[in-house]
mmCIF file of N, CA and C in Angstrom:
data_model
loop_
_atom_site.group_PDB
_atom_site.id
_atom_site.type_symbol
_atom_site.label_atom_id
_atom_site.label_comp_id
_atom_site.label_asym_id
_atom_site.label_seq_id
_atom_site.Cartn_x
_atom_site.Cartn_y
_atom_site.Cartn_z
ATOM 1 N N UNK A 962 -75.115 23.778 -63.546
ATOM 2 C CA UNK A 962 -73.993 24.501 -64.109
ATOM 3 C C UNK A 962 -73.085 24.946 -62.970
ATOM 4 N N UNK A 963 -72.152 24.483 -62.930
ATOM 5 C CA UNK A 963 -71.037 24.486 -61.568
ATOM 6 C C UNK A 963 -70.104 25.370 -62.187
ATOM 7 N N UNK A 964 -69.656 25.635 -63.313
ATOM 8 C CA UNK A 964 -68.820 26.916 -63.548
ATOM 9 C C UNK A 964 -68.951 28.237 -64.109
ATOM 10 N N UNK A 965 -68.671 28.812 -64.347
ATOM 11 C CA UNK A 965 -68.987 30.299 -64.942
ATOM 12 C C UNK A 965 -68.746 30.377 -66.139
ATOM 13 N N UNK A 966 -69.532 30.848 -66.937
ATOM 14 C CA UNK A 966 -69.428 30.930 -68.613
ATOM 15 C C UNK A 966 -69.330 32.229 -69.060
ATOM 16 N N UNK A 967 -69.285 32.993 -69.863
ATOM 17 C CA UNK A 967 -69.245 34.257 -70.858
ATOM 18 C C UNK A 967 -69.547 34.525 -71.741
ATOM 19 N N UNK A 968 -70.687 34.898 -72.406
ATOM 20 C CA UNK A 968 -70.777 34.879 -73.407
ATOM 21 C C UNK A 968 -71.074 35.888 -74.582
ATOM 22 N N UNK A 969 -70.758 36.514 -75.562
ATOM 23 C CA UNK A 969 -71.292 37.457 -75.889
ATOM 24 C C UNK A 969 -72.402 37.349 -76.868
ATOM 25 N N UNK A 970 -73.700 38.453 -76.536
ATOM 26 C CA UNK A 970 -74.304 38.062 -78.272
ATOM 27 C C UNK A 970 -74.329 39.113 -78.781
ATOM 28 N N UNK A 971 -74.098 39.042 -79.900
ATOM 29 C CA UNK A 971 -73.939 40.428 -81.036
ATOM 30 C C UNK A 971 -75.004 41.376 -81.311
ATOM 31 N N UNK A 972 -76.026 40.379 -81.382
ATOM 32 C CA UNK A 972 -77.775 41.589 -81.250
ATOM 33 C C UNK A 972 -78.799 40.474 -81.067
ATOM 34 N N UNK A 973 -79.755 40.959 -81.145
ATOM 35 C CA UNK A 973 -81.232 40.242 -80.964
ATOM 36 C C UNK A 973 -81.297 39.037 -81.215
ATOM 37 N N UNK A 974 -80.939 39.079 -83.076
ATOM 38 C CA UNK A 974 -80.959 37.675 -83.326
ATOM 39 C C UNK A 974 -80.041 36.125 -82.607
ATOM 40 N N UNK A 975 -78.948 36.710 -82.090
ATOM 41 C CA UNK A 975 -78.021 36.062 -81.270
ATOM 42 C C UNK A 975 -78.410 36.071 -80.190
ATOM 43 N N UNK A 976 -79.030 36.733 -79.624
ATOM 44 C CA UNK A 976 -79.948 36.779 -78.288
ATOM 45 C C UNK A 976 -80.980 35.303 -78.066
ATOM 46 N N UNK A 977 -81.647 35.542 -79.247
ATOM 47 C CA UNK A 977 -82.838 34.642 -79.058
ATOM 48 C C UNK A 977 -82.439 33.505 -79.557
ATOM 49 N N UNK A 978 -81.082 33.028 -80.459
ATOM 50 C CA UNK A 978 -80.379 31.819 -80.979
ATOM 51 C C UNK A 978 -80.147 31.819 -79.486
ATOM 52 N N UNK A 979 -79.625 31.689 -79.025
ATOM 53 C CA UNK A 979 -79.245 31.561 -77.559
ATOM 54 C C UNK A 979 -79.745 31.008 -76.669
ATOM 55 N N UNK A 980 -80.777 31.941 -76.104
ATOM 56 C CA UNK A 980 -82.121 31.644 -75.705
ATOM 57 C C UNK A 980 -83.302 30.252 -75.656
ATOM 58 N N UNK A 981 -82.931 30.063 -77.114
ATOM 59 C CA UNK A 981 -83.774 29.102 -77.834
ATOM 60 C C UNK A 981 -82.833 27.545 -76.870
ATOM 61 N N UNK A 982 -81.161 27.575 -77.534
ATOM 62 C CA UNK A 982 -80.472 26.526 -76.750
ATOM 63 C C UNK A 982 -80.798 26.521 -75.993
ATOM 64 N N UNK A 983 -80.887 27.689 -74.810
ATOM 65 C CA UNK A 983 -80.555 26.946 -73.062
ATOM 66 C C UNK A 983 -81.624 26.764 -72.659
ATOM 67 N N UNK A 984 -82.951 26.911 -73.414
ATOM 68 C CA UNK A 984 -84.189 26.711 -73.094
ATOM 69 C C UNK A 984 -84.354 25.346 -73.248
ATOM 70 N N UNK A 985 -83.721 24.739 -74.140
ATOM 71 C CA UNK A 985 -83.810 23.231 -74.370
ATOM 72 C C UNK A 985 -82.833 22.227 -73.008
ATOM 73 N N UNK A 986 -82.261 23.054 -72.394
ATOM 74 C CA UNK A 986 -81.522 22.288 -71.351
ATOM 75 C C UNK A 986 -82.421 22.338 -69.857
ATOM 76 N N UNK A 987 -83.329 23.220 -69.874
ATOM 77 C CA UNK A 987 -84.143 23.498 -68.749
ATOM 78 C C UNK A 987 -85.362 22.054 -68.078
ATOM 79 N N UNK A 988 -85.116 21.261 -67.298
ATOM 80 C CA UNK A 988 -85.972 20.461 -66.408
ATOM 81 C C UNK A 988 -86.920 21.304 -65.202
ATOM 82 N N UNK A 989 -88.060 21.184 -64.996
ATOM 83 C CA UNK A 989 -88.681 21.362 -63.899
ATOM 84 C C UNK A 989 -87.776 20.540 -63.114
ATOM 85 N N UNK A 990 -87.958 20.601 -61.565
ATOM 86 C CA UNK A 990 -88.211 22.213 -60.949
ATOM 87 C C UNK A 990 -86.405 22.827 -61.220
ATOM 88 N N UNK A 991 -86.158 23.853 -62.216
ATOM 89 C CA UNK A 991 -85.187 24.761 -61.940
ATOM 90 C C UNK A 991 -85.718 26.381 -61.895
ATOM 91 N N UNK A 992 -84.521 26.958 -61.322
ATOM 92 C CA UNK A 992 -84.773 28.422 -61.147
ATOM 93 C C UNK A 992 -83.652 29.173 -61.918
ATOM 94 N N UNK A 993 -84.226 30.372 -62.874
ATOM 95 C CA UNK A 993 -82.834 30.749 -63.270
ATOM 96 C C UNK A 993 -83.416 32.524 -63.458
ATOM 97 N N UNK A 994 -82.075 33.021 -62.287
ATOM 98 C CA UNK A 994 -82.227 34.085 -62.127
ATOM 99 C C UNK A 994 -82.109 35.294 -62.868
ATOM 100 N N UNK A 995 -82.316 36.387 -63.769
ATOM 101 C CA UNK A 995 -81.852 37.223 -64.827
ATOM 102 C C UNK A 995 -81.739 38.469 -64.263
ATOM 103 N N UNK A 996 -80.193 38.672 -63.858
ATOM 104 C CA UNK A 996 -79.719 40.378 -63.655
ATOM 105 C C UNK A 996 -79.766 41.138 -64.829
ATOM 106 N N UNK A 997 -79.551 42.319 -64.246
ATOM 107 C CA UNK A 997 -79.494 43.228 -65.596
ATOM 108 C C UNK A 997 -80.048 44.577 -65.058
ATOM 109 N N UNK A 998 -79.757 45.762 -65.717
ATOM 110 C CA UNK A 998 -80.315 47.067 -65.632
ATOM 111 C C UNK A 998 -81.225 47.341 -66.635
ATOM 112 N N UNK A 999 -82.472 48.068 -66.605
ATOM 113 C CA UNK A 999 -83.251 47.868 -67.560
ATOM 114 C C UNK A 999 -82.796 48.003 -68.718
ATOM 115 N N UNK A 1000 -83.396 47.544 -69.618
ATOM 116 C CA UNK A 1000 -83.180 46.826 -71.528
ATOM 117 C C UNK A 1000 -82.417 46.369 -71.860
ATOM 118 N N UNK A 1001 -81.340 45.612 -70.498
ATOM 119 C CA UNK A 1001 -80.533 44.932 -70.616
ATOM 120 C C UNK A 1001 -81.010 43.252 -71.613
ATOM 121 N N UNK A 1002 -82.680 42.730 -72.155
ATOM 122 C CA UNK A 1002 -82.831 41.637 -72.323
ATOM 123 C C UNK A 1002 -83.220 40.946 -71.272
ATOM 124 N N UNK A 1003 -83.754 40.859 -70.110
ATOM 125 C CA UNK A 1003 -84.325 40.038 -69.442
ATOM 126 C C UNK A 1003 -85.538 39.412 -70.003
ATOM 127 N N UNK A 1004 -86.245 40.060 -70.029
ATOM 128 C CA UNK A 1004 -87.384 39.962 -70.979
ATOM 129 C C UNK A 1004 -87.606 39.069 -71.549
ATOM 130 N N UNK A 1005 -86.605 39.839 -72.491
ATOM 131 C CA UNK A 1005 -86.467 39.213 -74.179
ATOM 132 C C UNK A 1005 -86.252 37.748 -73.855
ATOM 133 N N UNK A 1006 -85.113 37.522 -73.004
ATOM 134 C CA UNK A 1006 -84.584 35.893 -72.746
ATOM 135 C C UNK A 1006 -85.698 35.100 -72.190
ATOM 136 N N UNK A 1007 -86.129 35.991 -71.079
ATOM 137 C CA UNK A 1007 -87.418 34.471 -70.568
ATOM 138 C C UNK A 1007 -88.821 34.696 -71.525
ATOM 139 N N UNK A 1008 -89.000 35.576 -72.410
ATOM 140 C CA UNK A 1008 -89.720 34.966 -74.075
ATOM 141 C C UNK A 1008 -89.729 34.304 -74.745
ATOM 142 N N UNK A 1009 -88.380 34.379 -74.898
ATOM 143 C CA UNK A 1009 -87.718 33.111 -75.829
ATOM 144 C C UNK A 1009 -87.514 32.291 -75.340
ATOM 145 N N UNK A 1010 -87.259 31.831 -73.757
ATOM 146 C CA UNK A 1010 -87.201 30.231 -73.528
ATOM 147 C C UNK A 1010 -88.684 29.848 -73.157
ATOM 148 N N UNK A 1011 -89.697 30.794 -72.986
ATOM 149 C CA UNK A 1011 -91.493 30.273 -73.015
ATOM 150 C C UNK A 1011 -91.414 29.904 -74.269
ATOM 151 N N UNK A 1012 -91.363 30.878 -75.307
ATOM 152 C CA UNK A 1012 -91.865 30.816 -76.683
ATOM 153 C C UNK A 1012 -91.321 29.130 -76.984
ATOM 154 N N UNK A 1013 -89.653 28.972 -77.023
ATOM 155 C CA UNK A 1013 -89.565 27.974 -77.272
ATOM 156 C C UNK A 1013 -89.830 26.352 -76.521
ATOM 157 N N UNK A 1014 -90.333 26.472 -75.302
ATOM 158 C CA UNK A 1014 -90.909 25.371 -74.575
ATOM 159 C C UNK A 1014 -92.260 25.287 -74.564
ATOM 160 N N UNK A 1015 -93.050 26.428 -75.062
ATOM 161 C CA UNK A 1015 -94.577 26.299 -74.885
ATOM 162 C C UNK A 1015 -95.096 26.657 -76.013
ATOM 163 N N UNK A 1016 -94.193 26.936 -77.477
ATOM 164 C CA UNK A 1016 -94.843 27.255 -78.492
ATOM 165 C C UNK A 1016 -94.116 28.555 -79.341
ATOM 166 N N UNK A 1017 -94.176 28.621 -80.152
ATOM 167 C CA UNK A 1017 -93.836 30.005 -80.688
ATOM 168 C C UNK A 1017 -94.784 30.981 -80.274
ATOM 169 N N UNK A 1018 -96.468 30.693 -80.986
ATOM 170 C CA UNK A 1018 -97.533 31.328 -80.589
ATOM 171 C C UNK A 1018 -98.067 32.031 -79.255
ATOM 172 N N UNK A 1019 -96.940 31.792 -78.264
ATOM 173 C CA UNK A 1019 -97.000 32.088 -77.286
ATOM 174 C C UNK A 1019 -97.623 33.208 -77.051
ATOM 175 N N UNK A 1020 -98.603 33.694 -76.546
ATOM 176 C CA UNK A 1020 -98.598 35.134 -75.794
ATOM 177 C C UNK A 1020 -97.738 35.274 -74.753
ATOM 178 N N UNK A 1021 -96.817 36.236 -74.625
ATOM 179 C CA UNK A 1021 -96.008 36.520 -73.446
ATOM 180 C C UNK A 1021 -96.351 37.875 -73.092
ATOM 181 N N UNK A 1022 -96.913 38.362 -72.499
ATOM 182 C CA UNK A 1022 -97.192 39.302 -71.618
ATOM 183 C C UNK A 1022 -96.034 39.802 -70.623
ATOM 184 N N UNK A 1023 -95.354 41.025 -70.871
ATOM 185 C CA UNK A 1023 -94.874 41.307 -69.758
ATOM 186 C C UNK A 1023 -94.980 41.120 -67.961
ATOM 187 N N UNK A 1024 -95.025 40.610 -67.124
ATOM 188 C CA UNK A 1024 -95.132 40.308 -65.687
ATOM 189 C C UNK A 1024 -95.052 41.315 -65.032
ATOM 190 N N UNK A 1025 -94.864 42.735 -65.622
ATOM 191 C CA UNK A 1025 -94.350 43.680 -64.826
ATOM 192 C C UNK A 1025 -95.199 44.120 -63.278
ATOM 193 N N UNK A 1026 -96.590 44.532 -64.291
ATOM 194 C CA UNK A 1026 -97.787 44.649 -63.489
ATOM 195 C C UNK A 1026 -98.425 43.535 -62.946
ATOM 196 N N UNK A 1027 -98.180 42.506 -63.196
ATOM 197 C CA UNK A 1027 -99.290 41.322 -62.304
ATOM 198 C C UNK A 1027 -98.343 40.702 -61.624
ATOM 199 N N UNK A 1028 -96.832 40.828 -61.863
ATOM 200 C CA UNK A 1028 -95.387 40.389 -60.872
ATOM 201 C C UNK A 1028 -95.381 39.044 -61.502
ATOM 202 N N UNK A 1029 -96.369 37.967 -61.984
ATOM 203 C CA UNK A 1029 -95.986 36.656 -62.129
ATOM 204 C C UNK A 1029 -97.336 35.923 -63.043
ATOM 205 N N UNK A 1030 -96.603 35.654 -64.543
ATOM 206 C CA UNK A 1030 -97.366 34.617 -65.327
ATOM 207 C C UNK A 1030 -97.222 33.254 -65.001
ATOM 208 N N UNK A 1031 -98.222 32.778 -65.409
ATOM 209 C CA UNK A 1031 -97.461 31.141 -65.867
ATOM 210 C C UNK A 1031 -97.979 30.612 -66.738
ATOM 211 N N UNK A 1032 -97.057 29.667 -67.603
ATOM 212 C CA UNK A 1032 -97.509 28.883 -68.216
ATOM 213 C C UNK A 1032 -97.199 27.364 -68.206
ATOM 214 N N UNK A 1033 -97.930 26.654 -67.856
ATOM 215 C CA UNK A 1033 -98.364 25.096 -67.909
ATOM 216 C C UNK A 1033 -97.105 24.627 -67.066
ATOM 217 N N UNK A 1034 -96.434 25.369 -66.022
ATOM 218 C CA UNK A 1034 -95.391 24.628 -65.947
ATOM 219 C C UNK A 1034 -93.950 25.436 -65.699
ATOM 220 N N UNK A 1035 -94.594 26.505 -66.436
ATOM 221 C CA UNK A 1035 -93.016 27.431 -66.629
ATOM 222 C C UNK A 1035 -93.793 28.701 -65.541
ATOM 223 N N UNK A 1036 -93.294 29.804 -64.970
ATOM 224 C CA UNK A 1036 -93.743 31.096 -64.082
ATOM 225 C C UNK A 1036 -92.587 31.819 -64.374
ATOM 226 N N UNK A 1037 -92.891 33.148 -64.820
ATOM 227 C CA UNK A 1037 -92.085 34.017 -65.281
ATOM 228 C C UNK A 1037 -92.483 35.260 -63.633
ATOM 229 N N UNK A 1038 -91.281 35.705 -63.897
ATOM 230 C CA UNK A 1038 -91.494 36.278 -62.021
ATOM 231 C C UNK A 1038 -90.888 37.800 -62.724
ATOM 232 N N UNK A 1039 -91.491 39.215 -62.254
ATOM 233 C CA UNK A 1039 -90.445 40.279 -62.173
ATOM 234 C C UNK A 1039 -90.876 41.003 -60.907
ATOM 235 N N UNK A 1040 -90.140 40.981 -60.699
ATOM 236 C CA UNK A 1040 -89.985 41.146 -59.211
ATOM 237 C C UNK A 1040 -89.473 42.989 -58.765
ATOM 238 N N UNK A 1041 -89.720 43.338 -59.681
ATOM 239 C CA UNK A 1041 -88.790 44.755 -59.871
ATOM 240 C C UNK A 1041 -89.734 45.703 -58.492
ATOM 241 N N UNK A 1042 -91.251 45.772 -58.803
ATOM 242 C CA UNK A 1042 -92.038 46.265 -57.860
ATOM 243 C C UNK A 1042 -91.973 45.873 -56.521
ATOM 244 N N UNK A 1043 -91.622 44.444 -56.400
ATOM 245 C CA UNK A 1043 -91.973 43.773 -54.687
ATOM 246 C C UNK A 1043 -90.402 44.834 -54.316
ATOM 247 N N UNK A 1044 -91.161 45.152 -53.063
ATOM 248 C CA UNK A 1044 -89.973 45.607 -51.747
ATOM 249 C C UNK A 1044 -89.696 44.988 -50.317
ATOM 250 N N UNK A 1045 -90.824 43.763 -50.535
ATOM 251 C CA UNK A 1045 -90.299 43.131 -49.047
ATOM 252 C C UNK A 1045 -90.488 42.042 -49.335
ATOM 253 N N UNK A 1046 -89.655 41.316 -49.421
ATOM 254 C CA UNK A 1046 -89.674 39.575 -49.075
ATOM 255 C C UNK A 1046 -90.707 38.751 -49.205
ATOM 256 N N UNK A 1047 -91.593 39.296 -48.435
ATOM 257 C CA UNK A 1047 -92.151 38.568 -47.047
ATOM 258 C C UNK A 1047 -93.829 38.377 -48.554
ATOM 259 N N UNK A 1048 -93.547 39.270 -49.594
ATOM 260 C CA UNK A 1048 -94.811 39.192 -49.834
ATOM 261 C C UNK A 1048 -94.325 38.185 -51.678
ATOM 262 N N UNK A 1049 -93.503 37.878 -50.966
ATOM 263 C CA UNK A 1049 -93.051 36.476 -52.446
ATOM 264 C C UNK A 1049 -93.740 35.507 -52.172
ATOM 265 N N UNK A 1050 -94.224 34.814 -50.869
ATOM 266 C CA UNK A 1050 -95.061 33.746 -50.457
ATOM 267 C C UNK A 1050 -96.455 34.077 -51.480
ATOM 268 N N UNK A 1051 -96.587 35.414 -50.758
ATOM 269 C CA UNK A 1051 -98.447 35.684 -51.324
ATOM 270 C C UNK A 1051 -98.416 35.707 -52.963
ATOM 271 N N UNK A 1052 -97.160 35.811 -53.904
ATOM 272 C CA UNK A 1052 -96.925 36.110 -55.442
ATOM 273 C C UNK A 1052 -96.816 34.426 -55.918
ATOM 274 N N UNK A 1053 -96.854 33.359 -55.005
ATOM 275 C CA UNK A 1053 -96.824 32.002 -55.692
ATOM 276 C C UNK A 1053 -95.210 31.595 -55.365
ATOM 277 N N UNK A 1054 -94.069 32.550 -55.271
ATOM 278 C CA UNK A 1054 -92.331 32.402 -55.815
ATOM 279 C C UNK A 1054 -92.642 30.839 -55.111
ATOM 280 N N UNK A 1055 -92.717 30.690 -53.817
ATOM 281 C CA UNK A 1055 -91.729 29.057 -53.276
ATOM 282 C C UNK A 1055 -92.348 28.077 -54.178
ATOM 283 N N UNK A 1056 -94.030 27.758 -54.255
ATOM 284 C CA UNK A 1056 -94.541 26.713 -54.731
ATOM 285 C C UNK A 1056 -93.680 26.747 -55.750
ATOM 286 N N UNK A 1057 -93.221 27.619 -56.938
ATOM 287 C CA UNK A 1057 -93.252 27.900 -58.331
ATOM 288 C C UNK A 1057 -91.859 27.139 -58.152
ATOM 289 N N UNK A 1058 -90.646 27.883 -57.132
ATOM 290 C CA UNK A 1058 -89.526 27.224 -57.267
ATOM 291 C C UNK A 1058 -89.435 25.626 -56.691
ATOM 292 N N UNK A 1059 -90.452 24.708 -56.047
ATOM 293 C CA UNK A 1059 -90.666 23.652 -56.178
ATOM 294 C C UNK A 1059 -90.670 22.723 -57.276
ATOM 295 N N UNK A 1060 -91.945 23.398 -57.913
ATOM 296 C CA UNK A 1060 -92.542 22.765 -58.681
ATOM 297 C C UNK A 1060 -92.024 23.069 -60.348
ATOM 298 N N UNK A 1061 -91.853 24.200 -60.584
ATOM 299 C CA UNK A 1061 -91.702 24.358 -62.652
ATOM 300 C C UNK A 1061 -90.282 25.207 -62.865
ATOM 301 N N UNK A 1062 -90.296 25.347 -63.353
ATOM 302 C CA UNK A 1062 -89.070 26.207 -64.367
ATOM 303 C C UNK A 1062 -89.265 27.590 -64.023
ATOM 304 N N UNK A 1063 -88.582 28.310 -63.050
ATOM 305 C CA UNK A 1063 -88.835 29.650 -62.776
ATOM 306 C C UNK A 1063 -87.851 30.392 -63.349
ATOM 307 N N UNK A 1064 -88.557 31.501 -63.679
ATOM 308 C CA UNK A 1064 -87.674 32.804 -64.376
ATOM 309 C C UNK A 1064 -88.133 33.783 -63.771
ATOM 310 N N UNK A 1065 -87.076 34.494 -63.025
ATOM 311 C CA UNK A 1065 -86.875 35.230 -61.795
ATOM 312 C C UNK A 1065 -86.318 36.937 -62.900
ATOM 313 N N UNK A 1066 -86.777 37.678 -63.109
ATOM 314 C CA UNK A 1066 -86.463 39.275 -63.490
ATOM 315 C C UNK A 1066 -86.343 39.811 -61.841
ATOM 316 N N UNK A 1067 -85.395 40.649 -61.720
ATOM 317 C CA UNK A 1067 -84.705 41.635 -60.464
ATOM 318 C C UNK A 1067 -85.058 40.579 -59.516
ATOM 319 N N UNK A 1068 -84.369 39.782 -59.419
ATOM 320 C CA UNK A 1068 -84.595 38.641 -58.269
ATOM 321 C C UNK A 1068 -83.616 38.517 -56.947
ATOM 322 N N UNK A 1069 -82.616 40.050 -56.870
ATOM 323 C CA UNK A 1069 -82.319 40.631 -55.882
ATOM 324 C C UNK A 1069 -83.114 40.357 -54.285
ATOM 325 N N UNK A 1070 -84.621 40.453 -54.547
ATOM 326 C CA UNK A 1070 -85.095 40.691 -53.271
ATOM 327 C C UNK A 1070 -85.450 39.477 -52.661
ATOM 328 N N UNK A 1071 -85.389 38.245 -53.607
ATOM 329 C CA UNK A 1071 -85.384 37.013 -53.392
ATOM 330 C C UNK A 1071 -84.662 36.518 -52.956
ATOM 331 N N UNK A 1072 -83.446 36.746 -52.648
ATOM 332 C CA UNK A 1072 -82.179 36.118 -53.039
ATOM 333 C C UNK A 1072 -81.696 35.168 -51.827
ATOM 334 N N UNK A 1073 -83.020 35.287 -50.597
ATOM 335 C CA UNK A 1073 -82.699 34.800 -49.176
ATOM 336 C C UNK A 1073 -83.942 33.669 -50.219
ATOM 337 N N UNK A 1074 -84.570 33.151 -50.901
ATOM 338 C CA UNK A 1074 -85.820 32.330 -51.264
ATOM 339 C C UNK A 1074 -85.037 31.593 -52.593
ATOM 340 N N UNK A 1075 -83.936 31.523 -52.767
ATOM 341 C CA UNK A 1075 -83.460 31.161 -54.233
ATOM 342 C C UNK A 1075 -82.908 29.850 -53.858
ATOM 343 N N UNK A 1076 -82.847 28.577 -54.460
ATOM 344 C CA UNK A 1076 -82.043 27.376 -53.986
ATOM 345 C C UNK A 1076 -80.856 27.592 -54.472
ATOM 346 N N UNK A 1077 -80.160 26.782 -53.941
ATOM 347 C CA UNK A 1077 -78.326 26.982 -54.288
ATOM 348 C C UNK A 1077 -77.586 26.704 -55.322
ATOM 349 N N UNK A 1078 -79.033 25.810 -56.209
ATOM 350 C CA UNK A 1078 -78.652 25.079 -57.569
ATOM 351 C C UNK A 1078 -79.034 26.702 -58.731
ATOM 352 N N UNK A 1079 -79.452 27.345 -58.331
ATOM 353 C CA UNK A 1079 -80.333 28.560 -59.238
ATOM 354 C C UNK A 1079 -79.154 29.169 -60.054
ATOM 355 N N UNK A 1080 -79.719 29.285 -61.484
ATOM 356 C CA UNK A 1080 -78.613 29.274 -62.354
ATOM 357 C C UNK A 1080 -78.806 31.138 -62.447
ATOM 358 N N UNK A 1081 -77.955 31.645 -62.124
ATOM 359 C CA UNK A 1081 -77.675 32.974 -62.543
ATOM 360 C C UNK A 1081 -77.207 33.848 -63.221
ATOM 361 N N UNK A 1082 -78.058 34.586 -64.423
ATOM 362 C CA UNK A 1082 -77.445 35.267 -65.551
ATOM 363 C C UNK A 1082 -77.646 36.831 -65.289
ATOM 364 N N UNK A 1083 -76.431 37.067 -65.391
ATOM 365 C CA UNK A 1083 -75.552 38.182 -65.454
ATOM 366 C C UNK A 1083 -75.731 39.513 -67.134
ATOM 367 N N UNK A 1084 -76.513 40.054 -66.921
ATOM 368 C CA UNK A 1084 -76.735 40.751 -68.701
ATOM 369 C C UNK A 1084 -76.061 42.084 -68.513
ATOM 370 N N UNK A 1085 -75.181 42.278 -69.347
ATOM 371 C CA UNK A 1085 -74.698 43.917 -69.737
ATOM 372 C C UNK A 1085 -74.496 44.486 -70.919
ATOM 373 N N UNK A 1086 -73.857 45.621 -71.048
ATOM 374 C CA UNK A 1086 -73.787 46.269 -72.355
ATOM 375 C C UNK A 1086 -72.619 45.057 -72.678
ATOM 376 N N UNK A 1087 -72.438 45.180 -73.996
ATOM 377 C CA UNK A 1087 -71.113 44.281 -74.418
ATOM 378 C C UNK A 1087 -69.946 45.301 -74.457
ATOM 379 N N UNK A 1088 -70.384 46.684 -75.068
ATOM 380 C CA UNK A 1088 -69.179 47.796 -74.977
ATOM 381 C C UNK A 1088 -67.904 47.661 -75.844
ATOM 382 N N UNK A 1089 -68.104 46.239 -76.688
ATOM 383 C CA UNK A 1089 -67.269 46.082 -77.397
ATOM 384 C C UNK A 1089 -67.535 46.607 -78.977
ATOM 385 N N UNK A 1090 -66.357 47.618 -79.613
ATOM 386 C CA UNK A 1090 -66.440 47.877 -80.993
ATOM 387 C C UNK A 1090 -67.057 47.161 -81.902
ATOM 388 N N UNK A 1091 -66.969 45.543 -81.824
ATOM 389 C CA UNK A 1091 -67.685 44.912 -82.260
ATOM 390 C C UNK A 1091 -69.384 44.542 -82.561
ATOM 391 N N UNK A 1092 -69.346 44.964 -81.726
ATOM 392 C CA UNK A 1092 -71.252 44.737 -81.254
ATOM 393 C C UNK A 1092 -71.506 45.729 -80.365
ATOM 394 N N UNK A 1093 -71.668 46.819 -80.812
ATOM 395 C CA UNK A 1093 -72.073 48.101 -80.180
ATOM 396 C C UNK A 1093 -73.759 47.697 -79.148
ATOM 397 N N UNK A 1094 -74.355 46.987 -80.446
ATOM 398 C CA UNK A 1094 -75.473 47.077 -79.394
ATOM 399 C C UNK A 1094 -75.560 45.514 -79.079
ATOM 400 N N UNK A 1095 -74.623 44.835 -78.681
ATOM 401 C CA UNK A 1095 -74.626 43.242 -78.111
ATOM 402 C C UNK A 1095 -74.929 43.278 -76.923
ATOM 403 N N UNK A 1096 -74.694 42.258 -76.418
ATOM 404 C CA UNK A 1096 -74.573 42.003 -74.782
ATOM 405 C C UNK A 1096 -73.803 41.259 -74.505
ATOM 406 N N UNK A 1097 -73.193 41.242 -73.132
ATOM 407 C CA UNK A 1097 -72.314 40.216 -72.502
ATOM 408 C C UNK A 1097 -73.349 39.365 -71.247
ATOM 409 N N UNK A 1098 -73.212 38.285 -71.421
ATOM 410 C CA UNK A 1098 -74.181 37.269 -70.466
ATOM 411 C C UNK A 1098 -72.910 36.550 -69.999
ATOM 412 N N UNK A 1099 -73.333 36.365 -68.254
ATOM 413 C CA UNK A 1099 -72.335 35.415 -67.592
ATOM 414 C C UNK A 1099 -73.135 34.755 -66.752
ATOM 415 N N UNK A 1100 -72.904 33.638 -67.005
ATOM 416 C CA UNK A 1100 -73.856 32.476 -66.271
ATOM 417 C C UNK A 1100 -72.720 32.361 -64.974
ATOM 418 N N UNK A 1101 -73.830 31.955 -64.255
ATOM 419 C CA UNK A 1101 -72.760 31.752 -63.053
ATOM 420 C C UNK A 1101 -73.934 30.583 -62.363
#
């Protein structure tokens, strides 16, 4: 994705319609990074693109506390706890961005470990009258 997109979703359900698409565009090995301030949907989004590449039935477990799941292929990363770099080697991050479909939560501290192709989403309030509780997503 070489240009910048915008997008808004109106609530949850538009969230995870969403979700569901760009999950279907995803090849190993990509990396795609998810900003946001908490309950911005990070989460929610790399759920829904497991759920929909590995199953509905998915168990998805938050990453918060163990920093990094995986499944068969896919590694869900949150990175919110790490404070130094240096200990992304010992959490799996490079193999993972080699090898599968990484989903990077607060991937700030990474950001010297990210390849140049790494698709980066942007999550905020939407703030618009319209969708009080939406979001605005900008891929970049």
């Amino acid at each position: 994705m070489s240009d910048n997109k915008e997008i808004i979703l109106s609530d949850l359900d538009a969230t995870h319609a969403w979700a569901r698409d760009f999950a279907k565009t995803l090849r190993a090995p990509v990396t795609v990074a998810l900003h946001g301030d908490l309950g911005m949907g990070k989460s929610e989004i790399a759920r829904t693109i497991i759920r929909t590449l590995r199953g509905e039935n998915t168990v998805v477990p938050s990453p918060t506390f163990t920093i990094v799941q995986n499944y068969d292929g896919i590694s869900h990363f949150d990175l919110y706890r790490i404070t130094d770099a240096s200990e992304l080697v010992e959490v799996g991050l490079p193999y993972a961005i080699q090898n599968d479909i990484t989903l990077i939560e607060w991937p700030d501290v990474a950001k010297g470990m990210l390849p140049d192709n790494t698709i980066h989403i942007y999550m905020s309030s939407c703030g618009a009258d319209c969708c009080p509780s939406g979001r605005k997503i900008c891929i970049k």
